mmCIF file of C-alpha atoms and ligand atoms in Angstrom:
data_model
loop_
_atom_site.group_PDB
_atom_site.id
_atom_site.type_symbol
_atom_site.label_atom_id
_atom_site.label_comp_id
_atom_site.label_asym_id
_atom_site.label_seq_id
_atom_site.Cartn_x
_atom_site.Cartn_y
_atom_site.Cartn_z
ATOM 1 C CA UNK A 13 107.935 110.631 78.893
ATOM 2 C CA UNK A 14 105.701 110.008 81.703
ATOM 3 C CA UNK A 15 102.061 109.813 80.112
ATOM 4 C CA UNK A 16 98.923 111.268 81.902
ATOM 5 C CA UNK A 17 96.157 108.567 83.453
ATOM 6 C CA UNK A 18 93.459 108.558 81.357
ATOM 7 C CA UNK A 19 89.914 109.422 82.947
ATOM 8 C CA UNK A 20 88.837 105.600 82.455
ATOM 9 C CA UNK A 21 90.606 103.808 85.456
ATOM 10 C CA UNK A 22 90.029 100.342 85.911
ATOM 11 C CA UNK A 23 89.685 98.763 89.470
ATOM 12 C CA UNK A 24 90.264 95.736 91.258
ATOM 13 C CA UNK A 25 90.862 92.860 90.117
ATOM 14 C CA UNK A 26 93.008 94.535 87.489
ATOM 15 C CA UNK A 27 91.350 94.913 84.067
ATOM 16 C CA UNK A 28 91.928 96.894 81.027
ATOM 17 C CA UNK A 29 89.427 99.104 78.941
ATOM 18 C CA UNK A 30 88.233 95.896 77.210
ATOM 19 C CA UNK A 31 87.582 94.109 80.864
ATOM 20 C CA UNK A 32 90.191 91.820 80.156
ATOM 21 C CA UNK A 33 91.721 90.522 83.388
ATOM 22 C CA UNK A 34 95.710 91.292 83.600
ATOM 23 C CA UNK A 35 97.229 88.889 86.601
ATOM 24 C CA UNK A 36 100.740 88.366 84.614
ATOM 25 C CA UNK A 37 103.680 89.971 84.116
ATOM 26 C CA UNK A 38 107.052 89.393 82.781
ATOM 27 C CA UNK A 39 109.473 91.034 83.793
ATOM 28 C CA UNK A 40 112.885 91.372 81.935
ATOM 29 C CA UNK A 41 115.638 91.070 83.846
ATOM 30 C CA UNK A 42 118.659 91.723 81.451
ATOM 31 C CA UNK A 43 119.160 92.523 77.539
ATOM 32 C CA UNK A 44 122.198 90.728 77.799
ATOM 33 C CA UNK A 45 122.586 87.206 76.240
ATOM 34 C CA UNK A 46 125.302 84.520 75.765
ATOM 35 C CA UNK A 47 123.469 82.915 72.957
ATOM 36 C CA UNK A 48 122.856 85.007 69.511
ATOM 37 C CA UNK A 49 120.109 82.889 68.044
ATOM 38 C CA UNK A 50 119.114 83.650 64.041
ATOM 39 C CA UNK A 51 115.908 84.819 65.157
ATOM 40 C CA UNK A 52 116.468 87.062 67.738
ATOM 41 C CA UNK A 53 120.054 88.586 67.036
ATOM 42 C CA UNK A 54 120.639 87.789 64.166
ATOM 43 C CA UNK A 55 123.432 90.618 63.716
ATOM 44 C CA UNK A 56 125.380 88.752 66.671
ATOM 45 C CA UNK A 57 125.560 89.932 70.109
ATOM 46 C CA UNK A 58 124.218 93.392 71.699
ATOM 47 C CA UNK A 59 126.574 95.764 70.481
ATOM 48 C CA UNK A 60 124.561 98.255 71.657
ATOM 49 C CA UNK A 61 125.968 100.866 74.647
ATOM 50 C CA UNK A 62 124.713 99.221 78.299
ATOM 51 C CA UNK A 63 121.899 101.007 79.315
ATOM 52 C CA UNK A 64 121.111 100.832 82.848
ATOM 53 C CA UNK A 65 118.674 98.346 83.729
ATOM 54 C CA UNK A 66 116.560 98.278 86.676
ATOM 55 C CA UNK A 67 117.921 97.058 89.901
ATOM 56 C CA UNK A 68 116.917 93.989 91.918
ATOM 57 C CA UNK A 69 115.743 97.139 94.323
ATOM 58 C CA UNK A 70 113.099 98.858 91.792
ATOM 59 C CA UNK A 71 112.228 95.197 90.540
ATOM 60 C CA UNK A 72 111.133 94.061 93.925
ATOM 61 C CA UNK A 73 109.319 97.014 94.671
ATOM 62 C CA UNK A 74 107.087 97.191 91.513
ATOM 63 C CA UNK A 75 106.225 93.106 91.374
ATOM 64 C CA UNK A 76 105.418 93.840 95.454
ATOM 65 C CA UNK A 77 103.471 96.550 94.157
ATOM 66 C CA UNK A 78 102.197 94.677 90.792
ATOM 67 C CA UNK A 79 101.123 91.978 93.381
ATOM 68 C CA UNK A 80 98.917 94.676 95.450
ATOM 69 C CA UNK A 81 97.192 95.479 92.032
ATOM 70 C CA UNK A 82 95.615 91.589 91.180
ATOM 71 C CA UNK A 83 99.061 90.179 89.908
ATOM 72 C CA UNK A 84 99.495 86.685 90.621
ATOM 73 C CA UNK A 85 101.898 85.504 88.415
ATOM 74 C CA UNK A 86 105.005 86.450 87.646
ATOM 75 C CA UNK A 87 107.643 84.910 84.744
ATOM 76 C CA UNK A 88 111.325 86.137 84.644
ATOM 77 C CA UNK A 89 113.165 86.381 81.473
ATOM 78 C CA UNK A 90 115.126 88.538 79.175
ATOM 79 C CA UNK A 91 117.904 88.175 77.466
ATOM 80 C CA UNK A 92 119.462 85.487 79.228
ATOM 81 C CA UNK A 93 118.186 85.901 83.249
ATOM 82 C CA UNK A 94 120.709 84.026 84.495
ATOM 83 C CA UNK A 95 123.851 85.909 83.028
ATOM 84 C CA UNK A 96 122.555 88.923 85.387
ATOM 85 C CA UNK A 97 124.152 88.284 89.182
ATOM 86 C CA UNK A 98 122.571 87.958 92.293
ATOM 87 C CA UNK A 99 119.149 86.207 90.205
ATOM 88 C CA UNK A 100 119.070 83.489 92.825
ATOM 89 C CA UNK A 101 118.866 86.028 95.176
ATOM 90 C CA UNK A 102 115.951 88.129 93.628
ATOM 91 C CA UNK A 103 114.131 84.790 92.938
ATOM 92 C CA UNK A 104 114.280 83.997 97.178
ATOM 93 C CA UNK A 105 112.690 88.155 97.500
ATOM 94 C CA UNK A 106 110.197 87.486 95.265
ATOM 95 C CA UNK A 107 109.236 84.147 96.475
ATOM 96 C CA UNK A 108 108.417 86.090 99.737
ATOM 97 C CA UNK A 109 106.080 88.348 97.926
ATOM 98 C CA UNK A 110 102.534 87.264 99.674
ATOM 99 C CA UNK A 111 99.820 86.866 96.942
ATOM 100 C CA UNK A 112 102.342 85.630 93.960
ATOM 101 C CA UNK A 113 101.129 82.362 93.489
ATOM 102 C CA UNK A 114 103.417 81.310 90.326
ATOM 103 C CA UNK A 115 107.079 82.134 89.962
ATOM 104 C CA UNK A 116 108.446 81.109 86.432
ATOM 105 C CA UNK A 117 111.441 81.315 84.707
ATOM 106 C CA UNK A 118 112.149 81.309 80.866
ATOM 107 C CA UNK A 119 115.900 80.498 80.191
ATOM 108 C CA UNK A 120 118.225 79.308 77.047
ATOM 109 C CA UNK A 121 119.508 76.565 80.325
ATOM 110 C CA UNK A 122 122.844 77.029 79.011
ATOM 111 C CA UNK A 123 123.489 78.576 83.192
ATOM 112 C CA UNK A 124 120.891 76.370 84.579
ATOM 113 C CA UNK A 125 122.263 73.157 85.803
ATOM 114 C CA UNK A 126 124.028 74.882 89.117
ATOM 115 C CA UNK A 127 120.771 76.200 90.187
ATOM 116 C CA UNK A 128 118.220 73.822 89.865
ATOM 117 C CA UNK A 129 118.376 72.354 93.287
ATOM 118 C CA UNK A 130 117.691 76.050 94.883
ATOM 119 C CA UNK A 131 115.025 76.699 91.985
ATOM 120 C CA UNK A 132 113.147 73.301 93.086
ATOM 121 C CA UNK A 133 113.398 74.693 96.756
ATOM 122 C CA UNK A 134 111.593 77.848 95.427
ATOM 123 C CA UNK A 135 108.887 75.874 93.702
ATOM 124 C CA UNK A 136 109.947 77.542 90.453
ATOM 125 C CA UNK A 137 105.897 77.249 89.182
ATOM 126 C CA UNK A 138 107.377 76.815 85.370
ATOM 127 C CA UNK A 139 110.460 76.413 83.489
ATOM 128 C CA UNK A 140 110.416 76.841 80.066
ATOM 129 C CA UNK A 141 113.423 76.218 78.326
ATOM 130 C CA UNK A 142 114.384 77.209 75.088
ATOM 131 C CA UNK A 143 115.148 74.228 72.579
ATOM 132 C CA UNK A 144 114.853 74.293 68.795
ATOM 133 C CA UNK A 145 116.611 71.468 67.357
ATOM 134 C CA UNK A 146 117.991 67.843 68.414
ATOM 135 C CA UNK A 147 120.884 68.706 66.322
ATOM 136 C CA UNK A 148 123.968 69.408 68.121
ATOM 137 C CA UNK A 149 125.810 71.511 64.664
ATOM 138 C CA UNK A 150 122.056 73.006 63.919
ATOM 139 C CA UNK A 151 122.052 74.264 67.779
ATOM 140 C CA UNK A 152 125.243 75.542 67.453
ATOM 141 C CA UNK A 153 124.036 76.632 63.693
ATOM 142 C CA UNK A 154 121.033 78.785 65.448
ATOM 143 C CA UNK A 155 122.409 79.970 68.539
ATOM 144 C CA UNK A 156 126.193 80.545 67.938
ATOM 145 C CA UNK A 157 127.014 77.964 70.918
ATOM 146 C CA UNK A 158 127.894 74.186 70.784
ATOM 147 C CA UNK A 159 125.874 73.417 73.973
ATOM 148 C CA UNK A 160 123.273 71.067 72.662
ATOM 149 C CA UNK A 161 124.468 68.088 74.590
ATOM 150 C CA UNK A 162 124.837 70.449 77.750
ATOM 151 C CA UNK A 163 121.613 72.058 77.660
ATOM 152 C CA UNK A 164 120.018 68.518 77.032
ATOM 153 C CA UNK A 165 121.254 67.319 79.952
ATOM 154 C CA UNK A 166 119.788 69.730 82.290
ATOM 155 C CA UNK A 167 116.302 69.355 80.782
ATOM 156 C CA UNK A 168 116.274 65.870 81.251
ATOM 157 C CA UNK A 169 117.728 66.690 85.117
ATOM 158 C CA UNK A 170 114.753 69.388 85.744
ATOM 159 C CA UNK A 171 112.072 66.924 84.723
ATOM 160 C CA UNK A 172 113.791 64.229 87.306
ATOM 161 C CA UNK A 173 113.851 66.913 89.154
ATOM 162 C CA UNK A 174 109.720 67.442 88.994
ATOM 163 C CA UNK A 175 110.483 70.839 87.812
ATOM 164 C CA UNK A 176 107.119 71.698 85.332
ATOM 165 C CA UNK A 177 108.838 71.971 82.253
ATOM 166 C CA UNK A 178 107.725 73.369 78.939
ATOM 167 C CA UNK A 179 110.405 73.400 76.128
ATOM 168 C CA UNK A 180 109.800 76.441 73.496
ATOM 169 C CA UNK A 181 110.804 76.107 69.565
ATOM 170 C CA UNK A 182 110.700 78.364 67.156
ATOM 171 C CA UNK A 183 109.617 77.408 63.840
ATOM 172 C CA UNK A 184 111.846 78.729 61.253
ATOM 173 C CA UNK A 185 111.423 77.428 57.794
ATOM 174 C CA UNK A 186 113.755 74.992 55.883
ATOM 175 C CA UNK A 187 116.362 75.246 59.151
ATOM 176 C CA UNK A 188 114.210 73.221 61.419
ATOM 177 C CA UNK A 189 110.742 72.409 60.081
ATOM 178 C CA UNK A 190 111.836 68.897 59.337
ATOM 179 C CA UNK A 191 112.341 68.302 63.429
ATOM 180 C CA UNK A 192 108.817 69.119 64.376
ATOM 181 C CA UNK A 193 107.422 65.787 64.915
ATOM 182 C CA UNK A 194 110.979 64.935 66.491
ATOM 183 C CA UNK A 195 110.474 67.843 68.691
ATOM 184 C CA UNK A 196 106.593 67.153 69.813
ATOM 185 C CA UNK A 197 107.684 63.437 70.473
ATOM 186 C CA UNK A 198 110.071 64.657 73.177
ATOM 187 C CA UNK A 199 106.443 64.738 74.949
ATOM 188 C CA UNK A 200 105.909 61.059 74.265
ATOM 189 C CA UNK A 201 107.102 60.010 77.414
ATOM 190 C CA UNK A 202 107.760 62.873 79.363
ATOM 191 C CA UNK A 203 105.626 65.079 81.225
ATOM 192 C CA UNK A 204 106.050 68.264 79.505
ATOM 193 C CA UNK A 205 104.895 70.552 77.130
ATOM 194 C CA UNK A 206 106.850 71.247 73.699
ATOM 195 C CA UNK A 207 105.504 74.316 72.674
ATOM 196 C CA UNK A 208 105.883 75.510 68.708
ATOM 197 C CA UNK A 209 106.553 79.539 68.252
ATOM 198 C CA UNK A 210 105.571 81.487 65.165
ATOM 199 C CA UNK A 211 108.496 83.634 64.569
ATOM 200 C CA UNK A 212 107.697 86.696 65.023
ATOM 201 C CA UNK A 213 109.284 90.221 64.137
ATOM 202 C CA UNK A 214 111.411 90.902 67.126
ATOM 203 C CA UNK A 215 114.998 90.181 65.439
ATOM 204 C CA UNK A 216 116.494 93.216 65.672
ATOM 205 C CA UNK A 217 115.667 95.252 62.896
ATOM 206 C CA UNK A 218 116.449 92.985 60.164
ATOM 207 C CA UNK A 219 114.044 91.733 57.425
ATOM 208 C CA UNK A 220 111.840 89.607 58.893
ATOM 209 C CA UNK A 221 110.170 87.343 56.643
ATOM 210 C CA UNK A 222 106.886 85.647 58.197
ATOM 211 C CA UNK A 223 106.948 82.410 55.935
ATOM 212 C CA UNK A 224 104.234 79.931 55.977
ATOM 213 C CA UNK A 225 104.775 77.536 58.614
ATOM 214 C CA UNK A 226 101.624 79.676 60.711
ATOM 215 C CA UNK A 227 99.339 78.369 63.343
ATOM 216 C CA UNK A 228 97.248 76.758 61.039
ATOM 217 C CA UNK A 229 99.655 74.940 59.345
ATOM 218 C CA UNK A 230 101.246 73.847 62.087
ATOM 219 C CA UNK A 231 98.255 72.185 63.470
ATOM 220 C CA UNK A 232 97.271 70.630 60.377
ATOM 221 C CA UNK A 233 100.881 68.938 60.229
ATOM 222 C CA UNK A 234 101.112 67.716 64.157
ATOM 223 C CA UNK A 235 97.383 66.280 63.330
ATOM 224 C CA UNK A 236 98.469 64.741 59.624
ATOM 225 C CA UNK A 237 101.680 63.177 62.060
ATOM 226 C CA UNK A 238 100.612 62.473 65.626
ATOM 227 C CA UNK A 239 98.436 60.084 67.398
ATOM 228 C CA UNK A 240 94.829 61.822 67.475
ATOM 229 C CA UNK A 241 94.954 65.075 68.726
ATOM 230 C CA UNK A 242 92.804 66.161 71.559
ATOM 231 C CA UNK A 243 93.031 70.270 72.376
ATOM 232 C CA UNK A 244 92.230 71.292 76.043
ATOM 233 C CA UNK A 245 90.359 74.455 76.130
ATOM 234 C CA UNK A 246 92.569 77.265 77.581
ATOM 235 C CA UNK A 247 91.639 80.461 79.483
ATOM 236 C CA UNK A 248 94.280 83.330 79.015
ATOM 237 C CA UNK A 249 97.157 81.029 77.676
ATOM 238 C CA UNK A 250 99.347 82.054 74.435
ATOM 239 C CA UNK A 251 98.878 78.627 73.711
ATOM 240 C CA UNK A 252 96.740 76.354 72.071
ATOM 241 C CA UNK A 253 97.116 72.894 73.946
ATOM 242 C CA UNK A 254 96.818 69.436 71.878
ATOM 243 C CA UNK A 255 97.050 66.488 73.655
ATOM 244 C CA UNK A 256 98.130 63.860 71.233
ATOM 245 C CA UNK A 257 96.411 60.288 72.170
ATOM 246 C CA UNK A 258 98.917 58.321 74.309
ATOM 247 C CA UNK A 259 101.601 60.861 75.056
ATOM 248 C CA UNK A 260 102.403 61.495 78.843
ATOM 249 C CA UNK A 261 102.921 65.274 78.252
ATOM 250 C CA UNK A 262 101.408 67.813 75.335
ATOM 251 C CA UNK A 263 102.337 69.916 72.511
ATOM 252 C CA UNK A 264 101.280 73.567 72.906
ATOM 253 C CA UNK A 265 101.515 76.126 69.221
ATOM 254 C CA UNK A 266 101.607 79.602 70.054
ATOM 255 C CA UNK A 267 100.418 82.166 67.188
ATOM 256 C CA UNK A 268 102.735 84.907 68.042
ATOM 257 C CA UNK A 269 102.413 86.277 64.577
ATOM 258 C CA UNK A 270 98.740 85.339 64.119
ATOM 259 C CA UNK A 271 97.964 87.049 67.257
ATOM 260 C CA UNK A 272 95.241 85.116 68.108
ATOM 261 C CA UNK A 273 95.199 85.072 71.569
ATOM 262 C CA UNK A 274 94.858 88.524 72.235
ATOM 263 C CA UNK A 275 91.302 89.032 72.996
ATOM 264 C CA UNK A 276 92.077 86.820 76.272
ATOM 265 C CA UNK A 277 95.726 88.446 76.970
ATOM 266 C CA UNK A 278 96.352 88.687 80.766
ATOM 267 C CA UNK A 279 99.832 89.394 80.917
ATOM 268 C CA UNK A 280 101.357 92.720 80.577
ATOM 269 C CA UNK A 281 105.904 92.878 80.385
ATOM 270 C CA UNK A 282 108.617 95.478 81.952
ATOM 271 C CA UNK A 283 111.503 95.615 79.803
ATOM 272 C CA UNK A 284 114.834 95.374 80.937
ATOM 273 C CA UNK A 285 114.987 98.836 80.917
ATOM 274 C CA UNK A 286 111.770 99.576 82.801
ATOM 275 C CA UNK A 287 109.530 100.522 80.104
ATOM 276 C CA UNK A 288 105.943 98.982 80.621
ATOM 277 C CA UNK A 289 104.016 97.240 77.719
ATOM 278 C CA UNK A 290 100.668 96.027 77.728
ATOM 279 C CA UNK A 291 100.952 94.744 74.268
ATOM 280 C CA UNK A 292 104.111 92.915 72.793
ATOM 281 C CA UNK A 293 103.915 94.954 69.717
ATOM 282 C CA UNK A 294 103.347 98.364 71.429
ATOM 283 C CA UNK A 295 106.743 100.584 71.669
ATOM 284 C CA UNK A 296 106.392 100.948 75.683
ATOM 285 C CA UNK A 297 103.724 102.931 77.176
ATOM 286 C CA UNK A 298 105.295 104.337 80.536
ATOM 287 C CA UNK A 299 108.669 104.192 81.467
ATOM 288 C CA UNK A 300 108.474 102.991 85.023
ATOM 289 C CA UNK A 301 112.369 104.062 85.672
ATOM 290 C CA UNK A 302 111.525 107.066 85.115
ATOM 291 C CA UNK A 303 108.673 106.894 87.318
ATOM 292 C CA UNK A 304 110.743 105.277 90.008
ATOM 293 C CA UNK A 305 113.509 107.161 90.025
ATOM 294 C CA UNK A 306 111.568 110.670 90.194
ATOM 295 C CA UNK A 307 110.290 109.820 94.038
ATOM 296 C CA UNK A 308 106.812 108.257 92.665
ATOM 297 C CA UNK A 309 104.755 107.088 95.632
ATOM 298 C CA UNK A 310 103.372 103.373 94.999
ATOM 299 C CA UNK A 311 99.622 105.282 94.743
ATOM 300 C CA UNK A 312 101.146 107.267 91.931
ATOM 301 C CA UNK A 313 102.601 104.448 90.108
ATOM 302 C CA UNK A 314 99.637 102.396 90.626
ATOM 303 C CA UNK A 315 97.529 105.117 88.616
ATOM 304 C CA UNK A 316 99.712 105.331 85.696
ATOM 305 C CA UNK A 317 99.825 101.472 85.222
ATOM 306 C CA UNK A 318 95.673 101.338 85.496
ATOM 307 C CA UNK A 319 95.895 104.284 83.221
ATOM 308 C CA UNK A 320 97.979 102.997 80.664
ATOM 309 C CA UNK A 321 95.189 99.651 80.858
ATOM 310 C CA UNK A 322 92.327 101.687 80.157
ATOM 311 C CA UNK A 323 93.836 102.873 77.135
ATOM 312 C CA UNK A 324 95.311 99.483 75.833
ATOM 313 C CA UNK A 325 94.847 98.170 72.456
ATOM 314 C CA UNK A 326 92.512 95.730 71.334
ATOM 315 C CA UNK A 327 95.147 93.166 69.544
ATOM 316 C CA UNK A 328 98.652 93.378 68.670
ATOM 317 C CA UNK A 329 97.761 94.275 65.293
ATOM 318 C CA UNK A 330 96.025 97.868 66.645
ATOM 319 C CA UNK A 331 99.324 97.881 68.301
ATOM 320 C CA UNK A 332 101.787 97.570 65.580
ATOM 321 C CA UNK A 333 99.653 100.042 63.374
ATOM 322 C CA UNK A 334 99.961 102.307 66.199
ATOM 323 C CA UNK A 335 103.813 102.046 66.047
ATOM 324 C CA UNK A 336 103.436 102.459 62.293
ATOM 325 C CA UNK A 337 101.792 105.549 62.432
ATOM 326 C CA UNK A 338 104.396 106.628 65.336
ATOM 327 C CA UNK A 339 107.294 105.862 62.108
ATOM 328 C CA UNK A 340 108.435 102.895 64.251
ATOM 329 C CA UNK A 341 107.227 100.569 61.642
ATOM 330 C CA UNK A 342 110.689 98.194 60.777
ATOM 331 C CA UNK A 343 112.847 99.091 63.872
ATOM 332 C CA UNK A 344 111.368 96.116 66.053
ATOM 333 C CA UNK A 345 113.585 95.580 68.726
ATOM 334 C CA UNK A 346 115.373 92.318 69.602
ATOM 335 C CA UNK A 347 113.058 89.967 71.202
ATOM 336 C CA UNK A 348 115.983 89.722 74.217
ATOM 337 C CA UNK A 349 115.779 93.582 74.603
ATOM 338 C CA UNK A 350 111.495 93.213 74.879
ATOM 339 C CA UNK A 351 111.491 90.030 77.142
ATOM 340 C CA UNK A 352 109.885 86.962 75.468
HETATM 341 N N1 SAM B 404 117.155 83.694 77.044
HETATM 342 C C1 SAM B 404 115.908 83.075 77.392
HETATM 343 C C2 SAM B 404 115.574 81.966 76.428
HETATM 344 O O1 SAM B 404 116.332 81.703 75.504
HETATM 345 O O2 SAM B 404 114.554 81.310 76.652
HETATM 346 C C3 SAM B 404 114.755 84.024 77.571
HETATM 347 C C4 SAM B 404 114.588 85.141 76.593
HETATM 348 S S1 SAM B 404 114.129 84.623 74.967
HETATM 349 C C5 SAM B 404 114.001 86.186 74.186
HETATM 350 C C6 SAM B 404 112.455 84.118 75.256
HETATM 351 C C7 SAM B 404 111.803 83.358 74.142
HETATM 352 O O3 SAM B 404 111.627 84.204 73.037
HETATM 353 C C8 SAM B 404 112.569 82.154 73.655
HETATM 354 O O4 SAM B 404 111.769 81.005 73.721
HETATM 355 C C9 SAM B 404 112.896 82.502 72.232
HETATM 356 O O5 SAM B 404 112.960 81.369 71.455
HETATM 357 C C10 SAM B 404 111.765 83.439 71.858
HETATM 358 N N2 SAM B 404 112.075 84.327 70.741
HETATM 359 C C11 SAM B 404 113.113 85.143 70.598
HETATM 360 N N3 SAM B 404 113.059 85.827 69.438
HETATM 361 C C12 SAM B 404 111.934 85.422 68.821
HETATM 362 C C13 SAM B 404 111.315 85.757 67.585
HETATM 363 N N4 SAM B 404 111.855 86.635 66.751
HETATM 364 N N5 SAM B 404 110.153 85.141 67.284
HETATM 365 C C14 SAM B 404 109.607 84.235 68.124
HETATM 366 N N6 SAM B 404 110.136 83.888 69.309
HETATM 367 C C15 SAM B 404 111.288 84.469 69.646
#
C-alpha cells in the first residue's frame, strides 16, 4: 500500500523529521542464504515461496536515484549477496554511480574468495564479514556449514589484499561467549575491526530470548580483559569503537538490542523485496516495487521516500511499539529477509 507524503517534507541534504542526516542505505539484494545460522534461521533454510525480488534494473535505478537525494553510501547485503547472479556485475553499475563515495559489502565469505581480485578493482569501501567462532565444529554448530577453515582463509586473503575489513560476531550466550577475547584479539595484529553484535530479534519468528551479554556488559568484559581501552568518538556509526592499547586494528560493540545509536541513525534499508525501512524495527513503510512497477516518475518516488522521513520514528523502540500496536508484535522476520 503506497502511503501518502506527509505535509512535512524534508530537503536537501536528506534529513528526517528529527533533522537527522540519512546518507546510507542498504540495500538487500536476496533473502536467499546458503548458511542457516541459530540466530537468524533458526528453523533451517527459507522455506518460504520465492517472492520476486527486485531486479539489478529497479536496484540501479533507485541507488542512482537514492544518490540524487544526499546518499553517499551504499552497503549490499541480504541473505547471502553473493548466491544472487550477475552481483559482480551490479557492483561495476553501481560503482559508476557519480556521488557514491563508499561501496560496501556484508557477506558470510563462504562465495567470496573468486571475487576478491574484481572487488579490490572496485575499491569495495568495506567488507565486513561474518565470523562468530574460531571453532571449526561450533561454525559448523551455528551456521549448518563446515566452512570455518574456508572462510578463514579468505579473510586473511582480503586483508593481504588491503581490502578494509571488519569481521561481525554475534554474541550468543553459553555457545560463544567464552571466544570473545579470542575473537577481539584477531585485531591484535591485524588491521581490522572485530565488531561484537547484540542479538537481536530478527530470527524468524521464534522465541527470542535477549540474555545478558548487552552493550554494557560487553564493554565491561573487553575492558576487565584487554590492554587499556581507548573509544574513538563516532558520528552516525552503529558502533561504539575501542581501541585497545597496542593492537594494530579495533574492536567495535554494536547495541542492536539496546538501540542506542538511534538518535544519530543515518542509514535507511530496501528489503529484498523492495519494501523501504527507515527503522530496522519498523514493518516497511513504502513498498518501492510497487512504486516502481506502477510507472512512478523518479520526482514521485523521491516524494514518498522524503515523506516517509518526515514521519520516521524517534528510536527503534517507538518503532517496535508501533508494530505492536499494528499486532505484528512476535512475527519478526528473519534478519536475511530484512538485510542486516
Ligand atoms: N549473509 C551475509 C552475512 O552473513 O554477513 C549478510 C546478511 S546477514 C543477515 C548480516 C548480518 O546480520 C550478519 O553479520 C549476521 O551475523 C547479522 N545477524 C543476523 N541475524 C541476527 C540477529 N538475530 N541478531 C543480530 N545480528 C544478526
Amino acid at each position: 500500500m503506497i502511503q501518502q507524503p506527509a505535509p512535512k517534507t524534508p530537503t536537501f541534504p536528506l534529513t528526517d523529521n528529527l533533522g537527522r542526516v540519512i546518507n546510507y542505505v542498504r540495500l538487500a539484494v536476496t533473502d536467499r542464504c546458503n548458511l542457516n545460522c541459530r540466530y537468524c534461521r533458526p528453523k533451517g533454510p527459507c522455506s518460504e515461496p520465492r517472492r520476486e525480488l527486485l531486479s539489478y534494473e529497479e536496484l540501479g535505478r533507485l541507488t542512482g536515484l537514492l544518490v540524487g537525494m544526499g546518499i553517499d553510501k551504499v552497503r549490499i547485503t541480504g541473505g547471502e549477496p553473493l548466491v544472487r547472479h550477475g552481483m559482480l556485475d551490479f557492483f561495476r553499475r553501481l560503482r559508476a554511480i557519480q556521488g557514491l563515495r563508499q561501496l560496501a559489502l556484508t557477506t558470510n565469505a563462504t562465495l567470496l574468495a573468486p571475487h576478491l581480485a574484481t572487488l579490490r578493482e572496485l575499491q569495495l569501501s568495506g567488507l565486513n564479514i561474518s565470523l562468530d567462532t574460531l571453532k571449526a565444529e561450533r561454525f559448523a554448530a551455528i551456521t549448518g556449514q563446515n566452512l570455518f577453515a574456508a572462510v578463514f582463509e579468505v579473510i586473511e586473503e582480503a586483508i593481504a589484499a588491503g581490502i578494509p575489513v571488519k569481521i561481525n560476531a554475534v554474541v550468543q550466550e553459553d555457545i560463544n561467549t567464552d571466544e570473545l577475547l579470542d575473537l577481539a584479539r584477531l585485531a591484535e595484529n591485524r588491521p581490522i575491526q572485530v565488531r561484537f553484535i547484540e542479538p537481536m530479534p530478527f530470527d524468524g519468528g521464534s522465541n527470542f530470548i535477549a540474555g545478558t551479554w548487552n552493550l554494557a556488559r560487553l564493554e565491561q568484559h573487553f575492558r576487565n580483559h584487554l590492554p587499556e581501552l581507548t573509544e574513538t568518538p563516532q558520528v552516525g556509526s552503529t558502533a561504539r569503537i575501542f581501541q585497545p592499547s597496542g593492537f594494530t586494528g579495533s574492536i567495535g560493540l554494536i547495541g542492536g538490542y539496546s538501540r542506542c545509536f538511534c538518535a544519530t541513525c543515518n542509514k535507511i534499508r530496501i528489503t529484498p523485496q523492495g519494501m523501504l525501512k527507515t527503522c530496522l524495527y519498523d514493518d516497511g513503510v513504502l513498498d518501492l516495487k510497487e512504486v516502481l512497477r506502477t510507472g512512478a516518475t523518479d520526482g514521485e518516488i523521491a516524494d514518498l521516500v522524503r515523506a516517509c522521513l518526515g514521519r520516521r520514528h524517534a528510536d527503534g523502540f517507538a518503532a517496535a511499539s508501533r508494530r505492536q500496536q499494528d499486532g505484528m508484535a512476535g512475527s519478526c522476520a528473519s534478519m536475511a529477509t530484512i538485510g542486516g
